[in-house]
Short mmCIF file of C-alpha atoms in Angstrom, two decimals:
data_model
loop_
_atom_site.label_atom_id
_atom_site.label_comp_id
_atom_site.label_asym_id
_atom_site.label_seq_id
_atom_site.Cartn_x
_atom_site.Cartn_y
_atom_site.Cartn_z
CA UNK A 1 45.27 95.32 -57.46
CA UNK A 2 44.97 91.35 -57.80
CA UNK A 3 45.86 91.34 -53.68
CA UNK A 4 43.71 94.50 -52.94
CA UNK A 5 40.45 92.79 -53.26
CA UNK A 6 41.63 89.14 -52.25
CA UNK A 7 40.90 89.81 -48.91
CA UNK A 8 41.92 91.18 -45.24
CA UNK A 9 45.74 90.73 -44.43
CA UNK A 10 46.42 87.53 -41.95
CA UNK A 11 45.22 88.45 -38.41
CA UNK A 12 43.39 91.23 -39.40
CA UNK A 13 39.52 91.95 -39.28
CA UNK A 14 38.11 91.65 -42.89
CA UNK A 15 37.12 95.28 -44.21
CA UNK A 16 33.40 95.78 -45.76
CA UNK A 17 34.78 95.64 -48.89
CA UNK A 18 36.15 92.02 -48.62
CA UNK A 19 33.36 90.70 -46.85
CA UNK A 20 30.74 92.07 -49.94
CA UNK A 21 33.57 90.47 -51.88
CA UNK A 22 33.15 87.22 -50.23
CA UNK A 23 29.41 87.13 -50.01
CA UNK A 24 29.37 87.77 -53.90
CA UNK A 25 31.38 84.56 -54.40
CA UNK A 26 29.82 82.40 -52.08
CA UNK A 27 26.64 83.90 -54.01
CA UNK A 28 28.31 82.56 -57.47
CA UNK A 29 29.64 79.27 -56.29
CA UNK A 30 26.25 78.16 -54.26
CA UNK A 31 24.90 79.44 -58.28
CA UNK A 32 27.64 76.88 -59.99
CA UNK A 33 27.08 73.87 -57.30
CA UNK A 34 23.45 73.66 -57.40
CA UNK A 35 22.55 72.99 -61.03
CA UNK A 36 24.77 69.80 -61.08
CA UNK A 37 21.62 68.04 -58.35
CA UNK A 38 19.32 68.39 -60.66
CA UNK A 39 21.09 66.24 -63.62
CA UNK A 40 18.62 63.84 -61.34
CA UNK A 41 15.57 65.73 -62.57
CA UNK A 42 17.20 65.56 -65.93
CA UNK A 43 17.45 61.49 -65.74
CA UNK A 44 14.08 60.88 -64.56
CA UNK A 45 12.07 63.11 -66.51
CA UNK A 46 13.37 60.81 -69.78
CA UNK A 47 13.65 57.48 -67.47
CA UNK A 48 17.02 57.41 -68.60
CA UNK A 49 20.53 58.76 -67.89
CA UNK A 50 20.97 62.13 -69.59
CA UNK A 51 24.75 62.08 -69.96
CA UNK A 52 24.45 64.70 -72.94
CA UNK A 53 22.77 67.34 -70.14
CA UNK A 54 25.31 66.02 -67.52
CA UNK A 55 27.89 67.26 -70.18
CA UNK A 56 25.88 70.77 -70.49
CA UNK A 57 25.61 70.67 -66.61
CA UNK A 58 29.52 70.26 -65.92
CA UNK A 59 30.29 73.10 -68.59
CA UNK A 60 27.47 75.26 -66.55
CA UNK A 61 28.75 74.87 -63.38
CA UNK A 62 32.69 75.54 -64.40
CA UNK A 63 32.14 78.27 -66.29
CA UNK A 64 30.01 79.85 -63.29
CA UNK A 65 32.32 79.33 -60.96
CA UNK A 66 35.15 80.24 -63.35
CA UNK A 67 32.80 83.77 -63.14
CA UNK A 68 32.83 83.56 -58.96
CA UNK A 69 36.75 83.08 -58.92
CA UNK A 70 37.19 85.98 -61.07
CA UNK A 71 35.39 88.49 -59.07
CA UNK A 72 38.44 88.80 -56.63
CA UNK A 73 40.52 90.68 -59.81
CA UNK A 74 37.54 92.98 -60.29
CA UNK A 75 36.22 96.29 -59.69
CA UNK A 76 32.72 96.72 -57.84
CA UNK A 77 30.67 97.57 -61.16
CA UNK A 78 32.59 94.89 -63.45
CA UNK A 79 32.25 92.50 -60.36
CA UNK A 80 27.87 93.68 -60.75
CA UNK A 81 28.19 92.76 -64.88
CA UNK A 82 30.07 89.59 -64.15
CA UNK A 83 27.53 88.14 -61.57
CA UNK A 84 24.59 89.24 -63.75
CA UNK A 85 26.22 86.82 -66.38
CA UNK A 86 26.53 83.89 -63.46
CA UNK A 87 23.04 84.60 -61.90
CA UNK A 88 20.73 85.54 -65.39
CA UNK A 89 22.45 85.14 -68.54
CA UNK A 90 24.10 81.73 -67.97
CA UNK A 91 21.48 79.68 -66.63
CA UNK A 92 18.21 80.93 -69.17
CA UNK A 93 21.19 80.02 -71.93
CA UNK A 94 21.98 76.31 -70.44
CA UNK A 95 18.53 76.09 -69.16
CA UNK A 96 17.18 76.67 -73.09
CA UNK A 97 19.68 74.00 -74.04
CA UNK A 98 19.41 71.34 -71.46
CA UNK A 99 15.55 71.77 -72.29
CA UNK A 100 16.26 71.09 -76.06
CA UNK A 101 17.99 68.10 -75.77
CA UNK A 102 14.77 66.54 -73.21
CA UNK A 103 12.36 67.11 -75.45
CA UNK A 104 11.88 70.58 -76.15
CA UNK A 105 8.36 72.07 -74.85
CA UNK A 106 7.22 68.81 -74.51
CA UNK A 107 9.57 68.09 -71.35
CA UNK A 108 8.60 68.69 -67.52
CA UNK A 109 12.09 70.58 -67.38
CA UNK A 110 10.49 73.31 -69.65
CA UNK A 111 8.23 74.52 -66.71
CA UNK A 112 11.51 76.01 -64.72
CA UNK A 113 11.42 78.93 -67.37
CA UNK A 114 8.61 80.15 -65.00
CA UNK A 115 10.77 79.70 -62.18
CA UNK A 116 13.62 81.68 -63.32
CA UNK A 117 12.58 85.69 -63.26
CA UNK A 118 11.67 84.48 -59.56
CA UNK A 119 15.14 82.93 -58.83
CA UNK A 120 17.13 85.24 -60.76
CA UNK A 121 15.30 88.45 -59.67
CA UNK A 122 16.10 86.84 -56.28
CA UNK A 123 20.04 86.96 -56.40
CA UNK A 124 19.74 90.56 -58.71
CA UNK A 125 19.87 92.04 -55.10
CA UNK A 126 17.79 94.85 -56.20
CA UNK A 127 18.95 96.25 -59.57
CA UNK A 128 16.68 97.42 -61.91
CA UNK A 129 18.29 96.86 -64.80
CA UNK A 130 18.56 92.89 -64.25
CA UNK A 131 14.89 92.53 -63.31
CA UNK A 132 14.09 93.64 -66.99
CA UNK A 133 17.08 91.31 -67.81
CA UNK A 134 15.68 88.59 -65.70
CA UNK A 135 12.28 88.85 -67.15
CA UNK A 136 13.15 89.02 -70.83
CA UNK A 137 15.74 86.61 -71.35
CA UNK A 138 13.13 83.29 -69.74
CA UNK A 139 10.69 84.80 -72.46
CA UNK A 140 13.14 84.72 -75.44
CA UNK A 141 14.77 80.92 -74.62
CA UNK A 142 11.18 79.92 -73.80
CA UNK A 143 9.78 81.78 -77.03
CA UNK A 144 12.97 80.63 -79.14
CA UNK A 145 12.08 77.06 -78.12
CA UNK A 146 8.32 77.40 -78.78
CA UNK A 147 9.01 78.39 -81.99
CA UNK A 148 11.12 76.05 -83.20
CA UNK A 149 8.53 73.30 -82.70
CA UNK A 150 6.05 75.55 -84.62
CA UNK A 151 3.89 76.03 -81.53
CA UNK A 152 0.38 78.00 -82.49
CA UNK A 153 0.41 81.77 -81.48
CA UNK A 154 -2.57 81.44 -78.70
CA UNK A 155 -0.05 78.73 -76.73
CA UNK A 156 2.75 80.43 -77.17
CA UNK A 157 1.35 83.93 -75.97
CA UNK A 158 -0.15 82.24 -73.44
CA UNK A 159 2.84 81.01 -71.76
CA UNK A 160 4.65 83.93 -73.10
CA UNK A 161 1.67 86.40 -70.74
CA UNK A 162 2.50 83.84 -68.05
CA UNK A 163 6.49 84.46 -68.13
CA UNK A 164 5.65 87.92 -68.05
CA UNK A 165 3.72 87.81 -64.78
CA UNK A 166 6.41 85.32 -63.09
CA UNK A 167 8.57 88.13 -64.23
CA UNK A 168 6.33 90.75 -62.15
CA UNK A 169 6.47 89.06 -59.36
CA UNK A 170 10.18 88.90 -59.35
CA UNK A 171 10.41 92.67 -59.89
CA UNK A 172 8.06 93.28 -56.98
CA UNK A 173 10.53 91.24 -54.71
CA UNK A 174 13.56 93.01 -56.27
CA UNK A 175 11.67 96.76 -55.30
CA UNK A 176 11.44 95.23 -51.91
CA UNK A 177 15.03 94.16 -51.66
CA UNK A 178 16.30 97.35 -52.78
CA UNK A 179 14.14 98.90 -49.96
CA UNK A 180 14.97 96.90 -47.78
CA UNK A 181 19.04 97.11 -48.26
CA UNK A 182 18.34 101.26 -48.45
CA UNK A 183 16.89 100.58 -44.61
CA UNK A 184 19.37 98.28 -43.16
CA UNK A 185 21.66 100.87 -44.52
CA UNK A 186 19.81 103.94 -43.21
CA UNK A 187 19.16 102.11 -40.03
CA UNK A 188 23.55 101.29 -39.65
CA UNK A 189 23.95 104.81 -40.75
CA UNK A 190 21.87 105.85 -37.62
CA UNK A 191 22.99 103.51 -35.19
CA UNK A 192 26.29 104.93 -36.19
CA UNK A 193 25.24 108.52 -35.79
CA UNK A 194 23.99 107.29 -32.26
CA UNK A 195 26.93 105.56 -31.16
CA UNK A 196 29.32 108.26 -32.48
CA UNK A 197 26.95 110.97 -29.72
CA UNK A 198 27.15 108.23 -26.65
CA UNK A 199 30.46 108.17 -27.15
CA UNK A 200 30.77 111.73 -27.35
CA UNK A 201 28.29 112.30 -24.08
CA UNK A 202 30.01 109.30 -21.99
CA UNK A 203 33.20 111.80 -22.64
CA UNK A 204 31.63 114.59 -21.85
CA UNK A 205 30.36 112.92 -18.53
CA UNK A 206 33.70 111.74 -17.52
CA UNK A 207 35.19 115.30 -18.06
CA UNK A 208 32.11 116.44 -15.58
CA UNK A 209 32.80 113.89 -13.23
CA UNK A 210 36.16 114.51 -12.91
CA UNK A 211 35.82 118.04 -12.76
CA UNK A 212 33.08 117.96 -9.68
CA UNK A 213 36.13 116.26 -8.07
CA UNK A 214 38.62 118.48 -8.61
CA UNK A 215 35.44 121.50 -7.58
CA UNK A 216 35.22 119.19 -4.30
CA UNK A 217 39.02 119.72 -3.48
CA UNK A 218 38.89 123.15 -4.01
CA UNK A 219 38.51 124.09 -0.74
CA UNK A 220 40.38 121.64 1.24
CA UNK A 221 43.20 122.42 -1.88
CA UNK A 222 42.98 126.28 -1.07
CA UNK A 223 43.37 125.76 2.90
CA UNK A 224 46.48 123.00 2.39
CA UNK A 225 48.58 125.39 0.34
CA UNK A 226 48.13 128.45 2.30
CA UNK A 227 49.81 126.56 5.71
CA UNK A 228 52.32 125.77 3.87
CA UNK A 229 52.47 129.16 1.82
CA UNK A 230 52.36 130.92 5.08
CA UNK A 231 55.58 129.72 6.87
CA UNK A 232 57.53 129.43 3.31
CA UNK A 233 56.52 133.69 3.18
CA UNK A 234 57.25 133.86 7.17
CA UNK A 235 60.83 132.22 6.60
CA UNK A 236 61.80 133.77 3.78
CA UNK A 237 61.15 136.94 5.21
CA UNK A 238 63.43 136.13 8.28
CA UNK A 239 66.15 135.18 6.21
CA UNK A 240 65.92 138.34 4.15
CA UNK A 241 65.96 140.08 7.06
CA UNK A 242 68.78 138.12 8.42
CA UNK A 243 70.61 139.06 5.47
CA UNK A 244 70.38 142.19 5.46
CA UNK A 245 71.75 142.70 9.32
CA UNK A 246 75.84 142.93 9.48
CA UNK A 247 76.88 139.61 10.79
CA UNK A 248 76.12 138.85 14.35
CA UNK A 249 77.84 135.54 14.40
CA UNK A 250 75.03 133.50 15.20
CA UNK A 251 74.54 129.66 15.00
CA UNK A 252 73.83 128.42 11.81
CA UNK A 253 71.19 126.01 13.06
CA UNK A 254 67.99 128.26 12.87
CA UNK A 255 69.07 129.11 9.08
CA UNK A 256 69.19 125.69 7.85
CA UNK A 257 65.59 124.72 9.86
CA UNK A 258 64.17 128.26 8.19
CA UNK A 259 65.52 126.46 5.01
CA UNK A 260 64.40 122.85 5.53
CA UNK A 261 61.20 124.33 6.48
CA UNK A 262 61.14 126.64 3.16
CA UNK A 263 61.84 123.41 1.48
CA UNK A 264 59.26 121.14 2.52
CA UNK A 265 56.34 124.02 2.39
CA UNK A 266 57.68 124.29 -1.31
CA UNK A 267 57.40 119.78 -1.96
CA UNK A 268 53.91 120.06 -0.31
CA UNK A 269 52.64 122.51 -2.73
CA UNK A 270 54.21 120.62 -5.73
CA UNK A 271 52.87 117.64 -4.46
CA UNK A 272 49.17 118.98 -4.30
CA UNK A 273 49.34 120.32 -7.79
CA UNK A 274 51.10 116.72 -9.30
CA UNK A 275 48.73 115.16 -7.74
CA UNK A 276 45.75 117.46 -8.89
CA UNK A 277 47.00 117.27 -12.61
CA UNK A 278 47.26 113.27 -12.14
CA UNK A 279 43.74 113.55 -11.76
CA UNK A 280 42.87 115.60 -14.29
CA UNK A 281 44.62 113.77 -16.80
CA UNK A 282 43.57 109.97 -15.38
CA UNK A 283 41.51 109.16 -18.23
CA UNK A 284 43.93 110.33 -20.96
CA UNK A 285 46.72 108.37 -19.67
CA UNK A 286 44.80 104.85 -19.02
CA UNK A 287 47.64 101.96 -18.78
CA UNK A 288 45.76 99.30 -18.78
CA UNK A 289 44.57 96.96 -16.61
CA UNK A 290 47.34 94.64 -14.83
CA UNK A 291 49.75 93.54 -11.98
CA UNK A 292 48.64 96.76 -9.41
CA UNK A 293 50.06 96.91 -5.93
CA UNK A 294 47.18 98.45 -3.61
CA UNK A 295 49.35 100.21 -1.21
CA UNK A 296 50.86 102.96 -3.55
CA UNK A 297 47.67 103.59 -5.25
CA UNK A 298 45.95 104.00 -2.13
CA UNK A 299 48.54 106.29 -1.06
CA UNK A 300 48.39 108.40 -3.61
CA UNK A 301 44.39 108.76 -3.34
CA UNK A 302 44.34 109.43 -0.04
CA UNK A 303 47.28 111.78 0.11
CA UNK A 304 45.11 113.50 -2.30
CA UNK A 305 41.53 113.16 -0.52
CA UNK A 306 43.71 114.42 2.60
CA UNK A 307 43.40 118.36 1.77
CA UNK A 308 39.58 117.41 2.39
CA UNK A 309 39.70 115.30 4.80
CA UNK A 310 42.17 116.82 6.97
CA UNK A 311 39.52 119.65 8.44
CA UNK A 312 36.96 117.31 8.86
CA UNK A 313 37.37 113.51 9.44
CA UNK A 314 40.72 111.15 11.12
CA UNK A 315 41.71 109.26 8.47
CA UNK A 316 43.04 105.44 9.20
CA UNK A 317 44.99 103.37 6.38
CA UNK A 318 45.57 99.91 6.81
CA UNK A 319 46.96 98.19 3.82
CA UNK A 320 49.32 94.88 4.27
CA UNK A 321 51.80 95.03 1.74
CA UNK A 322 50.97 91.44 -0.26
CA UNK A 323 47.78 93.20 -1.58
CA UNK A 324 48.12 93.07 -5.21
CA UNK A 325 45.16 93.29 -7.71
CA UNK A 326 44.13 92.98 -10.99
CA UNK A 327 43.72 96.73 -11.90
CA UNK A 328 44.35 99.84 -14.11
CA UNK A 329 45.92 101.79 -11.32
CA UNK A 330 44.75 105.39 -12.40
CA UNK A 331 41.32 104.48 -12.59
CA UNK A 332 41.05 102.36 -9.49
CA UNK A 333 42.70 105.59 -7.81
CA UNK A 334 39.65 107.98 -9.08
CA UNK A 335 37.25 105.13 -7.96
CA UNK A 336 39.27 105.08 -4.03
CA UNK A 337 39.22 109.26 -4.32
CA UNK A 338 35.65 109.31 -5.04
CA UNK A 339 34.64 106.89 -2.36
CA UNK A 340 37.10 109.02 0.11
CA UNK A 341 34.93 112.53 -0.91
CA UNK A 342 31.89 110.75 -0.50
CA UNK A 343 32.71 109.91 3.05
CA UNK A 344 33.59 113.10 3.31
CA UNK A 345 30.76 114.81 2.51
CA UNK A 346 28.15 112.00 4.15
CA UNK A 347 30.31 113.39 7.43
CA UNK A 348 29.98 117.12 6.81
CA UNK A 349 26.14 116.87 5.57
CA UNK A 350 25.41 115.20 8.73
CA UNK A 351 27.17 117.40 10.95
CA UNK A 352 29.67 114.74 12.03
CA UNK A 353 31.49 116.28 15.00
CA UNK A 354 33.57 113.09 15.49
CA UNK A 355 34.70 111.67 12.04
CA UNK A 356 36.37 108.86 10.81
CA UNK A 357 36.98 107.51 7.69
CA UNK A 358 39.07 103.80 7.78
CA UNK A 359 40.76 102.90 4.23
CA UNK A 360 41.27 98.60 5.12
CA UNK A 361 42.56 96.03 2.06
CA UNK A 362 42.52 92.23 2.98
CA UNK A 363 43.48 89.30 0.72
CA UNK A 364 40.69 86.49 0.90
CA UNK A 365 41.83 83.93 -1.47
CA UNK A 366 41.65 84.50 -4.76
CA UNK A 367 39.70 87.70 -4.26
CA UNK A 368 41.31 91.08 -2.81
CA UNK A 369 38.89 93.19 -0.93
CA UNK A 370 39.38 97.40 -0.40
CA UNK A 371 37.08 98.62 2.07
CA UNK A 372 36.34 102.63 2.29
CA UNK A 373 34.15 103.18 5.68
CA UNK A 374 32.79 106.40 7.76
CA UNK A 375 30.46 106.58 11.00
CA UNK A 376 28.44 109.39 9.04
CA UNK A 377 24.44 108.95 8.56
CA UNK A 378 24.77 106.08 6.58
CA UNK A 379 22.46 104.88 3.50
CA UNK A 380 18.87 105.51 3.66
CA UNK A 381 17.49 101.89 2.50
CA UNK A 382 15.44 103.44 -0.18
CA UNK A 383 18.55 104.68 -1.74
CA UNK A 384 20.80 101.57 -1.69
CA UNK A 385 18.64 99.52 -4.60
CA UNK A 386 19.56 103.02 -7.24
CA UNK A 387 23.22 104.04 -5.27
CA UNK A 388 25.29 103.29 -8.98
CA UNK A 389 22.42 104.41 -10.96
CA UNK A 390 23.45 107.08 -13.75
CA UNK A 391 22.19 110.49 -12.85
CA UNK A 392 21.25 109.61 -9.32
CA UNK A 393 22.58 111.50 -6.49
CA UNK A 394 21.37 112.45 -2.91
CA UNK A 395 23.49 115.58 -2.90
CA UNK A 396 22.34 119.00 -3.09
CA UNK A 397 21.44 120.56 -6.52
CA UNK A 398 24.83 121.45 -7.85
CA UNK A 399 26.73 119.82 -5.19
CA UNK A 400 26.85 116.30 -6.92
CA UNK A 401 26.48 115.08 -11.01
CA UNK A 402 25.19 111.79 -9.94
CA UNK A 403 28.28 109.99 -12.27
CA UNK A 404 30.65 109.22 -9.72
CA UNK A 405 29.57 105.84 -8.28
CA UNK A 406 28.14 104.92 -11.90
CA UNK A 407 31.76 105.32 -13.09
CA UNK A 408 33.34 103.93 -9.94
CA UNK A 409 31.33 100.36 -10.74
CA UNK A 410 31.58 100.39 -14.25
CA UNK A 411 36.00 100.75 -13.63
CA UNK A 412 35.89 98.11 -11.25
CA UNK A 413 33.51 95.85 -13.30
CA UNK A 414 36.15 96.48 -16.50
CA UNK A 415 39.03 95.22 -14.43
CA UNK A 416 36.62 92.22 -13.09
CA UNK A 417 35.73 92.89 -10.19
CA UNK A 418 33.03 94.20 -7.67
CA UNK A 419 31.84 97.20 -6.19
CA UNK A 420 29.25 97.29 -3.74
CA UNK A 421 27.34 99.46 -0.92
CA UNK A 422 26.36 98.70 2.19
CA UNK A 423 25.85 100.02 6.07
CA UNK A 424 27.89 99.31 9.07
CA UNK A 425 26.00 97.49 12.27
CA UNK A 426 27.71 100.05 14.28
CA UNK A 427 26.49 103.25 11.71
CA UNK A 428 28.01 104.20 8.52
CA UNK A 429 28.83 103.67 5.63
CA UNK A 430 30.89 101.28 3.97
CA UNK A 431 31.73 100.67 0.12
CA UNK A 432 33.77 97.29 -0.80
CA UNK A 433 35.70 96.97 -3.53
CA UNK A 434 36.77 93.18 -4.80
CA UNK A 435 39.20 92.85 -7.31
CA UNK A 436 40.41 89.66 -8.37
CA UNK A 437 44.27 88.85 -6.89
CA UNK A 438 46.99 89.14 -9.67
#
């Protein structure tokens, strides 16, 4: 129990529990270290050292911190009763004392008993139950004094009227702590609530996002696997057919290019789909951002964007093989893809007849730069200033979510790089992306 509430474990972020833990202690300690300063008052308000209240003073201060060191073995509501004793009970007792031996009533150092509901309501932190406490106890010392030098009733109900107020006061500014903790922890409640739903939507937009990708391969997906689908069915049909003939004796050779064939229809197809399921598992299988070599990554996008591209653009690729980045390679590849169907679709929109799309990486120092560029339309200048804006898209209604650029920057910006838009002198597009060299 004793190392429960002593605090975090080494290296490890302190739970809410030990941080209350260790603002209640500083509280206590801050309590025991500043009644010792004012032995000073003490001295000068008899012009002489006090060494019989610097005595009261050092017993004070230890046994209040004594209290503060003690709160790490406790429970939260015996930890409450002990720092009610350290922050109310302790000092009216000491205070009555210390006042007793400088003179009684009579002393300048009497006048703090109006002082203390304020100060002790002040570190109550809102409970109830210690206002009363903090209010009552000044009246009894000061009272208890008072009477002991047989002070009339009119002077002692009069200061007795005035504790009382000073004790009003301090309940009225323990109400409006309690409030105020109550809002601070309605308001962190909230902000909780809040953060828990972004969360939750920036998930749900990254699910959209990358199914509007996989919707934009659709097409280009269905035409790539029927080509292949067509000659695997066409082959295997001659072979059964083959088969089923007596033996003719003829040369082996158009069997095994049937079955080659067969064979590579069959890879392409598996290749589409492990590529497609890549995708759609990207985010759930982040590895974290590193040592990235462009050229594979690249690869793999555009082998991907290809059963798009193929029907509608010429796609050129020119990656040297020392590009290597700083980058989480799954992401970068949705941010290369998503550039790649962009072009793709600037090209189509526009009715393109001749298009090109160029995929370039160059090392420039410490910097490595991916280009993505297409002769479509271009970028009206209107839209360039809101391109990576959330939401914003210049696609048709249900042709584009308006998260895909958004995304793209916000990958390349968590791997510390760059992403930028801009058009070609000679018409087009063209999208860098800068990644710092690994």
């Amino acid at each position: 129990m004793a190392q429960q509430h002593a605090g975090a474990p080494a290296g490890d972020e302190p739970r809410g529990e030990d941080l209350v833990l260790r603002d209640e202690q500083r509280l206590v300690y801050v309590l025991a270290l500043t009644c010792l300063p004012f032995w000073v008052v003490d001295s000068l308000s008899v012009m002489r050292p006090a060494w019989d209240t610097l005595a009261l003073r050092l017993v004070w201060a230890g046994l209040t911190g004594a209290m503060g060191w003690s709160l790490r073995w406790l429970e939260p509501p015996r930890r409450r009763l002990v720092r009610t004793l350290a922050a109310v009970v302790v000092p009216n007792l000491f205070l009555g004392l210390v006042v007793y031996r400088l003179g009684g009533v009579s002393s300048p150092i009497f006048s703090w008993f109006f002082v203390m509901p304020l100060m002790t309501l002040g570190l109550s932190r809102g409970e109830r139950w210690q206002g009363v406490l903090s209010t009552l106890l000044p009246m009894v010392s000061a009272g208890t004094l008072m009477g002991l030098e047989g002070m009339g009733p009119v002077p002692v109900a009069t200061r007795l009227l005035l504790l009382l107020g000073a004790g009003a006061v301090g309940m009225q500014m323990s109400v409006f702590y309690r409030r105020l903790r109550l809002a601070r922890t309605r308001a962190e409640d909230e902000q909780r609530v809040v953060q828990e739903a972004l969360e939750a939507s920036q998930a749900r937009a990254l699910q959209a996002e990358r199914l509007a990708q996989v919707g934009r391969l659709a097409a280009g997906v269905a035409h790539e696997v029927k080509n292949p689908l067509a000659y695997v069915q066409a082959n295997l049909r001659f072979l059964l057919e083959e088969w089923r003939q007596p033996a003719t004796g003829a040369d082996d050779t158009e069997y095994t290019e049937a079955l080659q064939e067969t064979m590579q229809g069959v890879e392409r197809i598996h290749q589409i789909v492990k590529d497609l399921t890549a995708l759609s598992r990207a985010e759930d299988a982040v590895e974290g951002v590193g040592r990235c070599e462009l050229a594979p990554v690249i690869d793999a996008s555009v082998r991907l964007a290809s059963v798009r591209l193929k029907s509608l653009v010429r796609l050129a690729v020119e990656v040297p093989p020392e590009a290597v980045a700083k980058a989480e390679p799954r992401r970068l590849g949705q941010v290369l893809l998503n550039l790649l169907l962009n072009a793709a679709d600037a090209i189509e929109d526009a009715k393109v007849q001749d298009g090109r799309v160029a995929v370039r990486a160059e090392v420039a120092g410490e910097r490595v730069r991916v280009l993505v560029e297409d002769n479509g339309p271009g970028i009206a200048a209107e839209h360039l200033p809101r391109l990576f804006t959330t939401f914003f898209t210049t696609k048709a209604p249900g042709k584009g979510t308006g998260l895909g650029l958004a995304l793209s920057r916000q990958y390349v910006e968590s791997f510390g790089g760059t992403l930028r838009a801009e058009n070609r002198p000679e018409g087009g597009a063209r999208f860098v992306v800068e990644l710092p060299v690994a």
